[in-house]
Short mmCIF file of C-alpha atoms in Angstrom, two decimals:
data_model
loop_
_atom_site.label_atom_id
_atom_site.label_comp_id
_atom_site.label_asym_id
_atom_site.label_seq_id
_atom_site.Cartn_x
_atom_site.Cartn_y
_atom_site.Cartn_z
CA LEU A 1 176.07 145.48 201.60
CA PHE A 2 177.79 142.45 203.39
CA LEU A 3 179.82 140.43 201.66
CA PRO A 4 180.10 136.26 202.03
CA THR A 5 182.55 135.06 204.77
CA SER A 6 184.18 132.63 202.80
CA HIS A 7 185.41 135.92 200.70
CA PHE A 8 186.39 137.39 203.91
CA ARG A 9 188.34 134.24 204.70
CA LYS A 10 189.77 133.89 201.13
CA SER A 11 191.57 137.62 201.36
CA PHE A 12 192.93 136.93 204.95
CA ARG A 13 195.13 133.91 203.73
CA PHE A 14 198.71 135.30 204.01
CA THR A 15 200.52 133.71 200.90
CA THR A 16 203.32 134.85 198.84
CA MET A 17 202.88 136.26 195.14
CA SER A 18 205.62 134.06 193.60
CA ASP A 19 204.06 130.62 194.82
CA SER A 20 201.86 129.17 197.07
CA LYS A 21 204.14 128.66 200.09
CA ALA A 22 202.80 130.20 203.61
CA ALA A 23 204.37 133.92 204.33
CA SER A 24 205.56 133.20 208.08
CA PRO A 25 203.30 134.45 210.35
CA MET A 26 205.75 135.67 212.91
CA LYS A 27 207.08 137.84 209.78
CA LEU A 28 204.19 138.87 208.07
CA ALA A 29 203.40 140.31 211.83
CA GLY A 30 206.28 141.91 212.50
CA LEU A 31 205.87 143.75 208.70
CA VAL A 32 202.54 145.07 209.80
CA LEU A 33 203.85 146.29 213.37
CA ALA A 34 206.36 148.03 211.84
CA TRP A 35 203.79 149.40 209.60
CA TYR A 36 201.61 150.76 211.67
CA ALA A 37 204.11 152.14 213.97
CA GLY A 38 206.21 153.94 211.52
CA ASN A 39 202.92 155.11 210.10
CA THR A 40 201.63 156.32 213.15
CA PHE A 41 205.02 158.00 214.15
CA TYR A 42 205.05 160.10 210.61
CA ASN A 43 201.80 161.32 210.74
CA ILE A 44 202.76 162.67 214.47
CA TYR A 45 206.23 164.41 213.68
CA ASN A 46 204.99 165.44 210.20
CA LYS A 47 201.87 167.19 211.82
CA LYS A 48 204.64 168.93 214.28
CA ALA A 49 207.34 169.77 211.96
CA THR A 50 204.35 172.04 209.76
CA ASN A 51 203.14 173.62 212.52
CA MET A 52 206.74 174.78 213.53
CA ILE A 53 207.67 175.85 209.48
CA HIS A 54 205.29 177.78 207.04
CA ALA A 55 207.09 175.67 204.07
CA HIS A 56 205.70 172.18 203.62
CA TRP A 57 206.96 171.54 200.16
CA PHE A 58 210.42 172.12 201.89
CA VAL A 59 209.43 169.69 204.83
CA ALA A 60 208.08 167.23 202.18
CA ALA A 61 211.29 167.35 200.63
CA ALA A 62 213.27 166.68 203.44
CA GLN A 63 211.43 163.76 204.49
CA LEU A 64 212.34 162.36 201.15
CA VAL A 65 216.51 163.03 201.66
CA VAL A 66 216.10 160.76 205.07
CA GLY A 67 215.20 158.05 202.78
CA ILE A 68 217.51 158.41 200.10
CA VAL A 69 220.70 158.53 202.59
CA TRP A 70 219.43 155.31 204.25
CA SER A 71 218.80 154.00 200.90
CA ILE A 72 222.73 154.94 199.89
CA ILE A 73 223.94 153.98 203.22
CA MET A 74 222.39 150.30 202.44
CA TRP A 75 223.74 150.16 199.18
CA THR A 76 227.21 151.53 199.98
CA THR A 77 227.71 148.83 203.00
CA GLY A 78 226.56 145.57 200.46
CA ILE A 79 223.76 144.75 203.42
CA ARG A 80 221.21 145.76 200.31
CA LYS A 81 221.68 144.90 196.45
CA THR A 82 222.51 147.96 194.57
CA PRO A 83 219.68 148.48 191.77
CA ASN A 84 221.41 148.04 188.49
CA LEU A 85 219.07 149.54 185.95
CA THR A 86 218.99 151.06 182.78
CA SER A 87 218.28 154.61 181.00
CA ASP A 88 215.23 153.03 179.85
CA ASP A 89 214.39 151.34 183.01
CA ILE A 90 214.81 154.83 184.77
CA ALA A 91 212.49 156.28 182.42
CA LYS A 92 210.06 154.17 183.11
CA CYS A 93 209.89 154.86 186.12
CA ILE A 94 210.10 158.37 186.10
CA PRO A 95 206.01 159.31 185.87
CA ILE A 96 205.59 156.47 188.87
CA GLY A 97 207.97 158.33 190.98
CA PHE A 98 206.49 161.77 189.71
CA PHE A 99 202.97 160.73 190.83
CA ALA A 100 204.70 159.40 193.96
CA CYS A 101 206.04 162.86 194.49
CA VAL A 102 202.87 164.54 194.02
CA ALA A 103 200.62 161.85 196.06
CA HIS A 104 203.18 162.41 199.46
CA ALA A 105 203.54 166.41 198.82
CA GLY A 106 199.59 166.04 198.91
CA SER A 107 199.39 164.56 202.23
CA VAL A 108 201.72 166.33 203.90
CA LEU A 109 200.46 169.91 202.77
CA ALA A 110 196.80 168.74 203.61
CA MET A 111 197.84 167.43 207.24
CA GLY A 112 199.76 170.95 207.49
CA MET A 113 196.71 172.97 206.26
CA GLY A 114 193.93 171.02 208.75
CA ALA A 115 194.01 168.51 211.50
CA VAL A 116 195.61 164.70 210.51
CA SER A 117 192.24 163.50 211.50
CA PHE A 118 190.57 165.33 208.86
CA ALA A 119 193.18 164.46 206.36
CA GLN A 120 193.23 160.68 206.65
CA ILE A 121 188.98 160.56 206.35
CA VAL A 122 189.24 162.31 202.93
CA LYS A 123 192.01 159.96 201.45
CA ALA A 124 189.44 157.47 202.69
CA CYS A 125 188.38 158.23 198.86
CA GLU A 126 191.05 156.96 197.38
CA PRO A 127 188.94 153.83 196.25
CA VAL A 128 186.95 155.95 194.08
CA PHE A 129 189.35 158.49 192.71
CA ALA A 130 191.08 154.34 191.37
CA ALA A 131 187.84 153.08 190.30
CA VAL A 132 187.51 156.32 187.82
CA VAL A 133 191.06 156.03 187.17
CA GLY A 134 190.73 152.13 186.63
CA ILE A 135 187.86 153.28 184.07
CA LEU A 136 189.46 156.12 182.24
CA LEU A 137 193.12 155.02 181.95
CA PRO A 138 193.82 151.77 178.94
CA PRO A 139 193.85 148.90 179.49
CA ALA A 140 190.28 149.18 181.08
CA ASP A 141 189.84 147.48 184.52
CA ILE A 142 186.35 146.69 185.81
CA LYS A 143 185.19 146.12 188.78
CA PRO A 144 182.41 144.00 189.74
CA MET A 145 179.21 145.95 190.37
CA MET A 146 179.29 145.49 194.53
CA ALA A 147 182.93 146.98 194.54
CA TYR A 148 181.25 150.21 193.11
CA ALA A 149 178.15 150.08 195.46
CA MET A 150 180.87 150.84 197.98
CA LEU A 151 181.80 154.01 196.69
CA LEU A 152 178.30 155.43 198.14
CA PRO A 153 178.72 154.77 201.65
CA ILE A 154 182.47 155.96 201.02
CA VAL A 155 181.35 159.59 199.86
CA GLY A 156 178.69 159.93 201.70
CA GLY A 157 180.38 159.23 204.95
CA VAL A 158 183.31 161.93 203.87
CA GLY A 159 180.38 163.98 203.04
CA LEU A 160 178.71 163.76 206.84
CA ALA A 161 182.43 164.08 208.26
CA CYS A 162 182.12 167.35 206.88
CA VAL A 163 178.84 168.45 208.62
CA LYS A 164 179.08 170.39 211.13
CA GLU A 165 176.36 170.38 213.74
CA GLY A 166 174.73 173.91 214.09
CA LYS A 167 177.08 174.83 211.28
CA GLY A 168 176.14 173.45 208.20
CA LEU A 169 178.85 171.87 205.67
CA ASP A 170 181.90 173.07 206.93
CA ILE A 171 185.16 172.17 204.92
CA ASN A 172 188.90 173.06 204.84
CA VAL A 173 189.18 173.52 201.32
CA GLY A 174 192.85 173.53 200.93
CA ALA A 175 192.95 170.37 203.41
CA PHE A 176 190.82 168.68 201.53
CA ALA A 177 191.74 169.85 197.91
CA TYR A 178 195.45 168.35 198.93
CA ALA A 179 194.75 165.04 200.09
CA SER A 180 192.06 164.54 197.28
CA LEU A 181 194.99 165.55 194.90
CA ALA A 182 197.40 162.68 197.14
CA ASN A 183 194.21 160.38 196.23
CA ALA A 184 194.24 161.27 192.24
CA ALA A 185 198.32 160.95 192.05
CA ALA A 186 197.86 157.87 194.22
CA SER A 187 195.46 156.30 191.84
CA LEU A 188 197.89 157.06 188.76
CA LYS A 189 200.80 156.07 190.56
CA GLY A 190 199.05 152.49 191.15
CA LYS A 191 197.63 152.26 187.68
CA ILE A 192 201.01 153.09 185.74
CA GLY A 193 203.06 151.55 187.81
CA GLY A 194 201.93 147.92 188.11
CA SER A 195 203.09 146.80 185.06
CA THR A 196 206.59 148.21 185.33
CA THR A 197 207.18 147.83 188.92
CA LYS A 198 206.15 143.94 188.45
CA ALA A 199 208.42 143.92 185.43
CA LEU A 200 211.09 144.73 187.40
CA LYS A 201 210.69 142.84 190.44
CA SER A 202 210.36 139.41 188.22
CA ASP A 203 214.11 140.11 186.43
CA LYS A 204 216.51 139.30 189.18
CA SER A 205 219.11 140.79 187.14
CA LYS A 206 217.87 144.06 188.07
CA ASN A 207 217.90 143.52 191.57
CA MET A 208 214.82 145.58 192.30
CA ASP A 209 213.20 143.96 195.05
CA ALA A 210 209.87 145.61 196.86
CA ALA A 211 212.88 147.59 199.42
CA ASN A 212 214.73 148.55 196.24
CA VAL A 213 211.55 149.40 194.08
CA TYR A 214 210.49 151.81 197.00
CA ALA A 215 213.84 153.70 197.15
CA VAL A 216 214.77 154.60 193.04
CA MET A 217 210.81 155.66 193.44
CA ASN A 218 212.14 157.53 196.39
CA ILE A 219 214.52 159.46 194.83
CA ILE A 220 213.05 160.03 191.42
CA SER A 221 210.36 161.92 194.05
CA PHE A 222 213.04 163.83 195.62
CA ILE A 223 213.94 165.32 192.21
CA CYS A 224 210.52 165.93 191.40
CA THR A 225 209.60 167.64 194.26
CA VAL A 226 212.36 170.06 194.24
CA PRO A 227 211.20 172.41 191.97
CA MET A 228 207.56 172.65 193.21
CA VAL A 229 210.19 174.39 196.26
CA VAL A 230 211.77 176.49 194.39
CA ILE A 231 208.76 178.07 192.90
CA ALA A 232 206.30 177.96 195.54
CA GLU A 233 208.73 178.32 198.87
CA LEU A 234 212.28 179.61 197.87
CA PRO A 235 212.01 182.97 198.54
CA THR A 236 210.62 183.27 201.70
CA LEU A 237 212.50 179.77 202.98
CA GLN A 238 214.51 181.41 205.20
CA LYS A 239 212.03 183.60 206.84
CA GLU A 240 210.14 180.94 207.79
CA TRP A 241 212.87 179.16 208.42
CA ASP A 242 214.33 182.11 211.04
CA ILE A 243 210.69 182.37 212.29
CA ALA A 244 210.48 178.79 212.98
CA VAL A 245 213.83 178.54 214.96
CA GLU A 246 213.27 181.55 217.03
CA ASN A 247 209.72 179.96 217.99
CA HIS A 248 210.89 176.38 218.31
CA GLY A 249 214.45 176.13 218.01
CA GLN A 250 216.29 174.29 215.25
CA LYS A 251 217.39 171.16 217.08
CA GLU A 252 213.20 170.93 217.83
CA LEU A 253 212.89 172.09 214.39
CA ILE A 254 215.21 169.66 212.78
CA THR A 255 214.31 166.76 215.09
CA ASN A 256 210.54 166.62 214.18
CA ILE A 257 211.61 167.42 210.10
CA ALA A 258 214.00 164.37 210.20
CA LEU A 259 212.02 161.80 212.36
CA SER A 260 209.04 162.72 209.73
CA GLY A 261 211.31 161.68 207.27
CA PHE A 262 212.59 158.79 208.81
CA PHE A 263 209.42 157.44 209.77
CA PHE A 264 207.50 157.53 206.60
CA TYR A 265 210.73 155.55 205.40
CA VAL A 266 209.77 153.02 207.47
CA TYR A 267 206.69 152.61 207.00
CA ASN A 268 206.52 153.02 203.43
CA GLU A 269 209.16 150.33 202.93
CA PHE A 270 207.58 147.54 205.61
CA ALA A 271 204.35 148.30 203.67
CA PHE A 272 205.86 147.46 200.40
CA ALA A 273 207.20 144.20 201.45
CA PHE A 274 203.96 143.08 203.54
CA THR A 275 201.86 144.62 200.18
CA ALA A 276 204.73 142.05 198.48
CA GLN A 277 203.85 138.46 201.04
CA VAL A 278 200.61 139.13 200.77
CA GLY A 279 199.13 140.90 198.12
CA SER A 280 196.79 143.75 197.77
CA VAL A 281 194.09 143.26 199.38
CA THR A 282 194.83 141.82 202.57
CA SER A 283 197.45 144.76 202.36
CA SER A 284 194.20 147.27 201.48
CA VAL A 285 192.15 145.98 204.12
CA LEU A 286 194.78 146.73 206.66
CA ASN A 287 195.74 150.09 205.14
CA THR A 288 192.19 151.06 206.39
CA ALA A 289 192.21 149.72 209.98
CA LYS A 290 195.39 152.08 209.50
CA ARG A 291 193.61 154.80 209.21
CA VAL A 292 191.65 153.81 212.02
CA ILE A 293 194.70 154.08 214.50
CA ILE A 294 196.16 157.31 212.97
CA ILE A 295 192.54 159.69 213.62
CA VAL A 296 192.19 157.97 217.15
CA VAL A 297 196.17 158.54 217.73
CA SER A 298 195.66 162.11 216.29
CA CYS A 299 192.94 162.89 218.16
CA ILE A 300 194.38 162.66 221.44
CA ILE A 301 197.67 164.15 220.69
CA PHE A 302 196.76 166.90 218.84
CA ALA A 303 193.80 167.54 220.67
CA GLU A 304 191.68 167.44 217.48
CA PRO A 305 187.66 167.55 218.17
CA MET A 306 185.88 164.99 216.91
CA GLU A 307 181.73 165.67 216.73
CA ARG A 308 179.01 163.02 216.40
CA ASN A 309 178.96 163.49 212.88
CA THR A 310 182.92 163.28 212.19
CA MET A 311 182.97 159.70 214.09
CA ILE A 312 179.72 158.63 212.17
CA GLY A 313 180.81 159.62 208.86
CA SER A 314 184.58 158.87 209.50
CA ALA A 315 183.20 155.16 210.45
CA ILE A 316 180.79 154.80 207.51
CA ALA A 317 183.29 155.89 204.89
CA ILE A 318 186.50 153.68 206.55
CA GLY A 319 184.04 150.53 206.58
CA GLY A 320 183.12 151.44 202.95
CA THR A 321 186.62 151.46 202.12
CA PHE A 322 186.91 147.89 203.89
CA ALA A 323 184.26 146.45 202.28
CA TYR A 324 185.83 148.16 198.60
CA SER A 325 188.73 146.29 198.60
CA LEU A 326 187.50 143.01 199.66
CA ALA A 327 184.69 143.57 196.71
CA SER A 328 187.17 144.39 193.83
CA LYS A 329 188.52 141.67 194.21
CA ALA A 330 186.08 139.59 194.43
CA LYS A 331 185.96 136.43 191.32
CA PRO A 332 182.59 136.46 190.04
CA LYS A 333 180.42 132.95 190.00
CA ALA A 334 180.54 130.67 187.49
CA LYS A 335 177.51 130.40 186.00
CA THR A 336 175.92 127.42 185.90
CA ASN A 337 173.49 125.14 183.30
#
């Protein structure tokens, strides 16, 4: 189950995607710090917001609005170039934005219905979904056998984390379902979006760097989220809002929703920028480490219990995700005569 140390060294080389010039270590460290801090604060304020108001599709949509406002400010002030997209470009982006919408909303609903730590443990299963999507959707993306072997500890670890001492299997079905939905959507977004975003970023006339790619997807994601707010929550939204204001205060409610939206946008933008600098392998490895931080912080702040099986299972699942990230990109050894 152990990978060669030479592969670990190769995976952590901080090189740009466009050329072999090494990226600034200080810049990369800053991106990682901002990514981790933004993601941690997002999970904290998101959980506070969803605990206050039982209208989680609305919270997901409101979070995206914050990012849209930020992008508009960047574009109108000239701080960032405005995307120059044709109707055909936008059409190609719609499926990506749709799956981004489902991935985001699934995560919000999962953490709203259950513990943040549990949602993060289930989301560690994303490589399993990605592997299945990679095989089923053309062109097939076949990973090395070692990568598929690493899926076993991921599934086993999540299963163990769901076994409570003295109770047996104890799963928050709603949280598990939405987190799994988020995993499936994220895998589909990655599969169908890779070639489209690469083409947009390579055409300099489009003004589609990593930040603008995410900004455009964020706008499309919001548009796709609105119908679900209308269908699932609009009839009771005013009532739920009034109850939340009465119990927690309007200022506190708006602050938590706004801050969750701000940190959601910030962490994703920095994550996109970091991945553009170092590539998907290093980004996946650090994304795995990020989950550990979120689980620990959420357990402390929200007093979420972590039983022995939960701790061992989450460690196994996250470790399996770490190994999968490395093994999936391992180059096959050259055959010798």
